Amino acid sequence: MHFWHCPCVHSGAHCRTNSFVVTIMIVATVKEVKPDENRVALIPAGVDAFVGNGHTVLVETGAGAGSGFSDEAYADAGAEIVATAEEVWQRAEMVMKVKEPQPAEWPHIREGQVLFTYFHFAADEVLTQAMIDRGCIAIAYETITDSKGALPLLTPMSEVAGRMAVQQGAKYLEKAHGGRGILLGGVPGVAPATVVVLGAGTVGLNATKMAAGLGCLTYVLDVNLERLRHFSDIMPNNVITMMSNRVNLSKAIADADLVVSSVLIPGAKAPKLIARETLKQMKEGSVIVDVAIDQGGSTETSRPTTHRDPIYEVDGIVHYCVTNMPGAMPLTSTQALTNATMKYAEAIANMGYKAAMREYDSIASGANVVMGKVTNEAVAEAFGLSWEPVKAVLS
């Protein structure tokens, strides 16, 4: 995906060079208000890129502090540092965020304003309706799809979350946290733990790497036989692949010390793979890390938690269901995320969202709500809403 960059810098609605039209936009980022969210959607290098194309960039003071970026670094890159989030929202034409807008932010969102962030609409009907009512253009990182059918803006955070899942699972298997008191990797003469990974996507791949590297007996279940073949080819002998069906799932869950659930249907609610009744088959003190909680969770007993209060227990099973897992690792996560998002953000700013969506199917696939209309079929289906293809809405 290649985007042309305009060399001119001036004010005005747009500039025209060599027959290309480049929109001049006010782009902004705000400090995240979701609890314990330390990531930021725009780093100083991104500011420099936008400014180089003639855009104005607003950064709320302190927005990058949690990720190690000072106001001075943003100002040096050409950003205008703004004292309040309210002013940023009021002036910005496109707001880049990391997490979905929180209720306190909704009143600031105006008709026609572009929001580029993670939304996970299918898990939150109230948020969906709020964005419909605000009349904004909601472009979701998690549904941007490339020409190969991959999800390039979900991938970097899935890599972080997959690796974190095993790390967090190891912590909460400690007896002090209500776990079984088993060391994942074992020691000489004592068997390692058994880890079950549900889903062989990016999260599953990274969770399996971590678990297998620690020496755990690791089972990976998926309905995609080609993905299982891939895992079988690249993973060590302590990784066992299994076709995901009710019988195999039940057996694997019963043997597990740690379950990492990572099943994803792009844009849609996660399927409920582990029923409440299934918990009775699990060992007391075993742990479930439900990485799919952003999309509603894949365990019947899952409910969203936070980094400050990350776990709860149901029927003797420890549940870890933090909705913004990578937010705990902002120095890594912010850079990984912005490495992926910037080229899409630049295209939206340079061309305007309408032209960018018409030109690039990948950006059109990110459109979930546009000017009061739901443009993602999976989101509409989740809540029984009508939907229209985005290009029909644009026309």
Coordinates of C-alpha atoms in Angstrom, one line a residue:
M1 CA 0.0 0.0 0.0
H2 CA 1.7 3.2 -1.2
F3 CA 0.6 6.7 -0.3
W4 CA 1.8 9.8 -2.1
H5 CA 3.1 12.5 0.2
C6 CA 2.6 16.2 -0.7
P7 CA 5.7 18.3 -0.2
C8 CA 3.8 21.6 0.2
V9 CA 2.9 23.1 3.5
H10 CA 0.3 25.9 3.7
S11 CA -3.2 26.6 5.0
G12 CA -6.4 26.1 3.1
A13 CA -8.9 23.4 2.3
H14 CA -6.5 21.4 0.1
C15 CA -3.5 21.7 -2.1
R16 CA -3.1 20.4 -5.7
T17 CA 0.3 19.2 -7.0
N18 CA 0.9 17.1 -10.1
S19 CA -2.8 16.4 -10.4
F20 CA -3.0 14.9 -6.9
V21 CA -5.4 16.5 -4.4
V22 CA -4.2 16.5 -0.8
T23 CA -6.6 17.5 1.9
I24 CA -5.3 19.7 4.7
M25 CA -6.7 18.4 8.0
I26 CA -6.5 19.1 11.7
V27 CA -5.4 15.8 13.2
A28 CA -5.3 15.2 16.9
T29 CA -4.7 12.7 19.7
V30 CA -6.0 12.9 23.3
K31 CA -4.9 11.3 26.5
E32 CA -6.7 8.0 27.0
V33 CA -9.2 8.0 29.8
K34 CA -9.9 4.3 30.0
P35 CA -8.6 3.1 33.4
D36 CA -4.9 2.1 33.3
E37 CA -4.6 2.8 29.6
N38 CA -1.1 4.2 29.0
R39 CA -0.8 3.9 25.3
V40 CA -1.1 6.8 22.9
A41 CA -2.3 6.7 19.3
L42 CA 0.3 9.1 17.9
I43 CA 4.0 9.4 18.6
P44 CA 6.3 12.4 17.7
A45 CA 7.5 10.7 14.5
G46 CA 3.9 10.5 13.4
V47 CA 3.4 14.2 14.2
D48 CA 6.5 15.0 12.0
A49 CA 4.9 13.0 9.1
F50 CA 1.6 14.8 9.3
V51 CA 3.2 18.2 9.6
G52 CA 5.4 17.4 6.7
N53 CA 2.2 17.0 4.6
G54 CA 0.8 20.3 5.7
H55 CA -1.5 19.1 8.4
T56 CA -2.0 20.7 11.8
V57 CA -1.5 18.3 14.7
L58 CA -3.1 18.9 18.1
V59 CA -1.8 16.8 21.1
E60 CA -3.5 17.0 24.5
T61 CA -0.9 17.8 27.2
G62 CA 0.4 14.6 28.8
A63 CA -1.1 12.3 26.2
G64 CA 2.2 10.5 25.6
A65 CA 3.5 10.5 29.1
G66 CA 2.5 7.0 29.9
S67 CA 4.4 5.8 26.8
G68 CA 7.5 7.8 27.5
F69 CA 6.8 10.7 25.1
S70 CA 7.0 14.2 26.6
D71 CA 5.0 17.3 25.5
E72 CA 8.4 18.8 24.5
A73 CA 9.0 15.9 22.1
Y74 CA 5.7 16.5 20.4
A75 CA 6.2 20.2 20.2
D76 CA 9.7 19.7 18.7
A77 CA 8.0 17.5 16.0
G78 CA 5.6 20.3 15.2
A79 CA 2.6 19.6 17.3
E80 CA 0.5 22.2 19.1
I81 CA 0.2 21.2 22.7
V82 CA -3.4 21.8 23.9
A83 CA -4.3 22.1 27.6
T84 CA -7.7 20.3 27.6
A85 CA -9.2 17.3 25.9
E86 CA -12.4 19.4 25.3
E87 CA -10.5 21.9 23.1
V88 CA -8.8 19.0 21.2
W89 CA -12.2 17.4 20.4
Q90 CA -13.7 20.8 19.5
R91 CA -11.0 21.7 16.9
A92 CA -10.0 18.3 15.5
E93 CA -11.3 17.0 12.2
M94 CA -9.7 13.5 12.8
V95 CA -9.1 12.2 16.3
M96 CA -6.7 9.2 16.6
K97 CA -7.1 7.1 19.8
V98 CA -6.2 3.7 21.1
K99 CA -9.3 2.6 22.9
E100 CA -13.0 3.1 22.2
P101 CA -14.4 6.5 23.2
Q102 CA -15.5 6.4 26.8
P103 CA -18.9 7.8 27.9
A104 CA -17.3 11.0 29.2
E105 CA -15.9 11.6 25.7
W106 CA -19.2 11.0 23.8
P107 CA -20.6 14.5 24.2
H108 CA -17.5 16.0 22.5
I109 CA -17.8 14.0 19.3
R110 CA -19.5 15.9 16.6
E111 CA -21.2 15.1 13.3
G112 CA -18.7 14.4 10.4
Q113 CA -15.7 14.1 12.8
V114 CA -13.4 11.1 11.9
L115 CA -12.5 8.8 14.8
F116 CA -9.7 6.3 14.1
T117 CA -9.3 3.8 17.0
Y118 CA -10.2 0.4 18.3
F119 CA -14.0 0.2 18.7
H120 CA -15.0 -3.4 19.2
F121 CA -18.6 -2.4 18.5
A122 CA -20.1 -5.9 18.4
A123 CA -19.4 -6.3 22.1
D124 CA -21.0 -3.0 23.1
E125 CA -24.5 -2.0 21.8
V126 CA -24.6 1.2 23.9
L127 CA -21.3 2.5 22.3
T128 CA -22.6 1.5 18.9
Q129 CA -25.8 3.5 19.3
A130 CA -23.9 6.5 20.8
M131 CA -21.6 6.7 17.7
I132 CA -24.7 6.4 15.4
D133 CA -26.3 9.2 17.3
R134 CA -23.2 11.4 17.1
G135 CA -23.1 11.1 13.4
C136 CA -19.3 10.6 13.3
I137 CA -17.2 8.5 11.0
A138 CA -16.0 5.6 13.1
I139 CA -13.1 3.8 11.5
A140 CA -12.1 0.8 13.5
Y141 CA -8.5 -0.5 13.7
E142 CA -9.8 -4.0 14.3
T143 CA -11.7 -4.4 11.0
I144 CA -9.1 -2.8 8.6
T145 CA -8.4 -5.7 6.2
D146 CA -5.5 -6.0 3.8
S147 CA -5.5 -7.6 0.3
K148 CA -4.6 -11.0 1.9
G149 CA -7.5 -10.9 4.3
A150 CA -5.3 -10.2 7.3
L151 CA -6.0 -7.6 10.0
P152 CA -2.8 -5.5 10.0
L153 CA -3.9 -3.1 12.8
L154 CA -5.0 -5.9 15.1
T155 CA -1.9 -8.0 14.6
P156 CA 0.6 -5.9 16.6
M157 CA -1.6 -5.8 19.7
S158 CA -2.5 -9.5 19.2
E159 CA 1.2 -10.3 19.3
V160 CA 1.6 -8.4 22.6
A161 CA -1.6 -9.8 24.1
G162 CA -0.7 -13.4 23.1
R163 CA 2.7 -13.2 24.8
M164 CA 1.2 -11.4 27.8
A165 CA -1.5 -14.1 28.2
V166 CA 1.0 -16.7 29.2
Q167 CA 2.9 -14.3 31.4
Q168 CA -0.3 -13.3 33.2
G169 CA -1.4 -16.9 33.4
A170 CA 1.8 -17.8 35.1
K171 CA 1.3 -15.1 37.7
Y172 CA -2.3 -16.0 38.5
L173 CA -1.5 -19.7 38.8
E174 CA 0.4 -18.7 42.0
K175 CA -1.3 -19.9 45.1
A176 CA -1.3 -16.3 46.5
H177 CA -3.6 -15.3 43.7
G178 CA -6.0 -18.3 44.0
G179 CA -4.2 -20.4 41.5
R180 CA -3.2 -24.1 41.7
G181 CA 0.4 -23.2 42.7
I182 CA 2.0 -24.8 39.7
L183 CA 5.1 -23.5 37.9
L184 CA 4.4 -23.4 34.2
G185 CA 7.8 -24.8 33.2
G186 CA 8.1 -27.3 36.0
V187 CA 11.6 -28.3 37.3
P188 CA 13.7 -31.4 36.9
G189 CA 11.8 -34.3 38.2
V190 CA 8.4 -32.4 38.3
A191 CA 6.2 -32.2 35.2
P192 CA 5.4 -28.8 33.6
A193 CA 2.0 -27.3 33.4
T194 CA -0.5 -28.1 30.7
V195 CA -1.6 -25.1 28.6
V196 CA -4.5 -25.1 26.2
V197 CA -4.7 -22.4 23.5
L198 CA -8.0 -21.9 21.7
G199 CA -7.5 -20.4 18.3
A200 CA -4.5 -20.6 16.0
G201 CA -4.4 -16.9 14.9
T202 CA -1.9 -14.3 15.9
V203 CA -2.8 -14.3 19.6
G204 CA -2.7 -18.1 19.6
L205 CA 0.6 -18.2 17.8
N206 CA 2.3 -15.9 20.2
A207 CA 0.8 -17.6 23.3
T208 CA 1.9 -20.9 22.0
K209 CA 5.5 -19.7 21.4
M210 CA 5.6 -18.4 25.0
A211 CA 4.1 -21.6 26.6
A212 CA 6.2 -24.0 24.5
G213 CA 9.3 -22.0 25.2
L214 CA 8.8 -22.4 28.9
G215 CA 8.5 -26.2 28.4
C216 CA 4.8 -26.5 28.9
L217 CA 2.8 -29.3 27.3
T218 CA 0.8 -27.1 25.0
Y219 CA -2.4 -28.0 23.1
V220 CA -3.6 -25.8 20.3
L221 CA -7.2 -26.1 19.0
D222 CA -8.7 -24.5 15.9
V223 CA -11.2 -25.4 13.2
N224 CA -8.8 -24.3 10.4
L225 CA -6.7 -27.4 9.5
E226 CA -4.2 -25.3 7.5
R227 CA -3.4 -23.2 10.5
L228 CA -2.9 -26.4 12.6
R229 CA -0.6 -27.8 9.9
H230 CA 1.4 -24.5 10.1
F231 CA 1.7 -24.8 13.9
S232 CA 2.7 -28.5 13.5
D233 CA 5.5 -27.5 11.1
I234 CA 7.0 -24.7 13.1
M235 CA 6.5 -25.6 16.8
P236 CA 8.5 -27.9 18.9
N237 CA 7.4 -31.4 20.0
N238 CA 5.7 -30.2 23.2
V239 CA 3.0 -28.5 21.1
I240 CA 0.1 -30.8 20.1
T241 CA -2.5 -29.6 17.5
M242 CA -6.1 -30.7 17.7
M243 CA -9.1 -30.1 15.6
S244 CA -11.6 -28.0 17.6
N245 CA -14.8 -29.8 18.3
R246 CA -16.9 -30.5 21.4
V247 CA -15.2 -33.7 22.3
N248 CA -11.6 -32.5 21.9
L249 CA -12.4 -29.2 23.6
S250 CA -13.9 -30.9 26.6
K251 CA -10.9 -33.2 27.0
A252 CA -8.4 -30.5 26.6
I253 CA -10.1 -28.2 29.1
A254 CA -10.3 -30.9 31.7
D255 CA -6.5 -31.4 31.5
A256 CA -5.6 -27.7 31.4
D257 CA -3.8 -25.7 34.1
L258 CA -4.0 -22.6 31.9
V259 CA -6.4 -21.9 29.1
V260 CA -5.8 -19.0 26.7
S261 CA -8.8 -18.2 24.6
S262 CA -8.1 -16.2 21.5
V263 CA -10.9 -17.0 19.1
L264 CA -11.8 -14.1 16.8
I265 CA -14.5 -13.5 14.2
P266 CA -13.5 -10.1 12.6
G267 CA -15.9 -7.4 13.7
A268 CA -18.3 -9.9 15.3
K269 CA -19.0 -11.1 18.8
A270 CA -16.7 -13.9 20.0
P271 CA -18.3 -17.3 20.0
K272 CA -19.0 -18.8 23.5
L273 CA -16.7 -21.9 23.5
I274 CA -16.6 -22.6 27.2
A275 CA -19.9 -23.0 28.9
R276 CA -20.5 -22.5 32.7
E277 CA -21.0 -26.3 32.9
T278 CA -17.6 -26.9 31.4
L279 CA -15.9 -25.2 34.4
K280 CA -16.8 -28.2 36.5
Q281 CA -14.5 -30.4 34.4
M282 CA -11.5 -28.1 35.1
K283 CA -9.0 -28.4 38.0
E284 CA -9.7 -26.1 40.9
G285 CA -7.2 -23.2 40.8
S286 CA -6.7 -23.4 37.0
V287 CA -6.7 -20.1 35.1
I288 CA -8.6 -18.8 32.0
V289 CA -7.1 -15.8 30.2
D290 CA -9.9 -14.6 27.8
V291 CA -8.1 -12.5 25.3
A292 CA -11.3 -12.4 23.3
I293 CA -13.0 -10.3 26.0
D294 CA -12.7 -7.1 23.8
Q295 CA -15.3 -8.8 21.5
G296 CA -17.5 -10.1 24.3
G297 CA -15.4 -13.0 25.5
S298 CA -15.4 -16.7 24.5
T299 CA -16.3 -18.1 27.9
E300 CA -19.8 -17.9 29.3
T301 CA -18.5 -16.8 32.6
S302 CA -16.3 -14.0 31.2
R303 CA -16.9 -10.4 32.1
P304 CA -14.6 -7.4 31.5
T305 CA -12.0 -6.6 34.1
T306 CA -9.2 -3.9 34.5
H307 CA -5.5 -3.9 35.3
R308 CA -6.3 -2.7 38.8
D309 CA -8.8 -5.5 39.4
P310 CA -7.8 -8.1 36.8
I311 CA -9.2 -11.4 38.1
Y312 CA -12.2 -13.0 39.7
E313 CA -13.2 -16.6 40.5
V314 CA -16.1 -18.7 39.3
D315 CA -16.5 -22.2 40.5
G316 CA -12.9 -22.3 41.7
I317 CA -11.5 -21.2 38.3
V318 CA -9.5 -17.9 38.1
H319 CA -10.6 -15.7 35.3
Y320 CA -8.4 -12.9 33.8
C321 CA -10.4 -10.8 31.4
V322 CA -8.7 -7.4 31.1
T323 CA -10.0 -5.6 28.0
N324 CA -6.9 -3.6 27.2
M325 CA -4.1 -6.1 28.0
P326 CA -1.4 -4.3 25.9
G327 CA -2.1 -1.1 27.9
A328 CA 0.1 -2.5 30.7
M329 CA 3.1 -2.6 28.3
P330 CA 2.9 0.9 26.7
L331 CA 6.5 1.3 25.8
T332 CA 6.3 -1.7 23.6
S333 CA 2.6 -1.5 22.6
T334 CA 2.5 2.1 21.5
Q335 CA 5.4 1.8 19.1
A336 CA 4.1 -1.5 17.7
L337 CA 0.6 0.0 17.1
T338 CA 1.7 3.2 15.6
N339 CA 4.1 1.4 13.3
A340 CA 1.0 -0.2 11.8
T341 CA -1.6 2.6 11.9
M342 CA 0.3 5.5 10.5
K343 CA 0.2 4.8 6.7
Y344 CA -3.6 4.4 6.9
A345 CA -4.0 7.5 9.0
E346 CA -1.8 9.5 6.6
A347 CA -4.0 8.3 3.7
I348 CA -7.2 9.4 5.5
A349 CA -5.7 12.8 6.3
N350 CA -4.1 13.4 2.9
M351 CA -7.1 12.4 0.8
G352 CA -10.1 12.9 3.2
Y353 CA -12.0 9.9 4.5
K354 CA -14.3 9.7 1.5
A355 CA -11.6 9.6 -1.2
A356 CA -9.5 7.2 1.0
M357 CA -12.4 4.8 1.4
R358 CA -13.1 4.9 -2.3
E359 CA -9.5 4.4 -3.3
Y360 CA -8.5 1.8 -0.7
D361 CA -10.6 -1.2 0.1
S362 CA -8.6 -1.7 3.3
I363 CA -9.7 1.6 4.7
A364 CA -13.3 1.1 3.6
S365 CA -13.2 -2.2 5.5
G366 CA -12.5 -0.2 8.7
A367 CA -15.6 1.9 8.3
N368 CA -18.1 0.6 11.0
V369 CA -20.4 3.7 11.4
V370 CA -20.6 6.5 8.9
M371 CA -22.8 9.6 9.4
G372 CA -25.4 7.6 11.5
K373 CA -25.4 4.5 9.3
V374 CA -23.9 1.1 10.3
T375 CA -21.5 0.1 7.5
N376 CA -20.2 -3.2 9.0
E377 CA -22.4 -6.2 8.5
A378 CA -21.2 -8.1 11.6
V379 CA -21.8 -5.1 13.9
A380 CA -25.3 -4.7 12.5
E381 CA -26.0 -8.4 12.9
A382 CA -24.9 -8.4 16.5
F383 CA -27.7 -5.9 17.4
G384 CA -30.3 -6.6 14.8
L385 CA -29.6 -3.2 13.0
S386 CA -29.8 -2.4 9.3
W387 CA -26.6 -1.8 7.5
E388 CA -25.4 -0.3 4.2
P389 CA -22.1 -1.0 2.4
V390 CA -19.8 2.0 3.0
K391 CA -19.3 2.8 -0.6
A392 CA -23.1 3.0 -1.1
V393 CA -23.2 5.5 1.8
L394 CA -20.4 7.5 0.3
S395 CA -22.2 7.7 -3.0

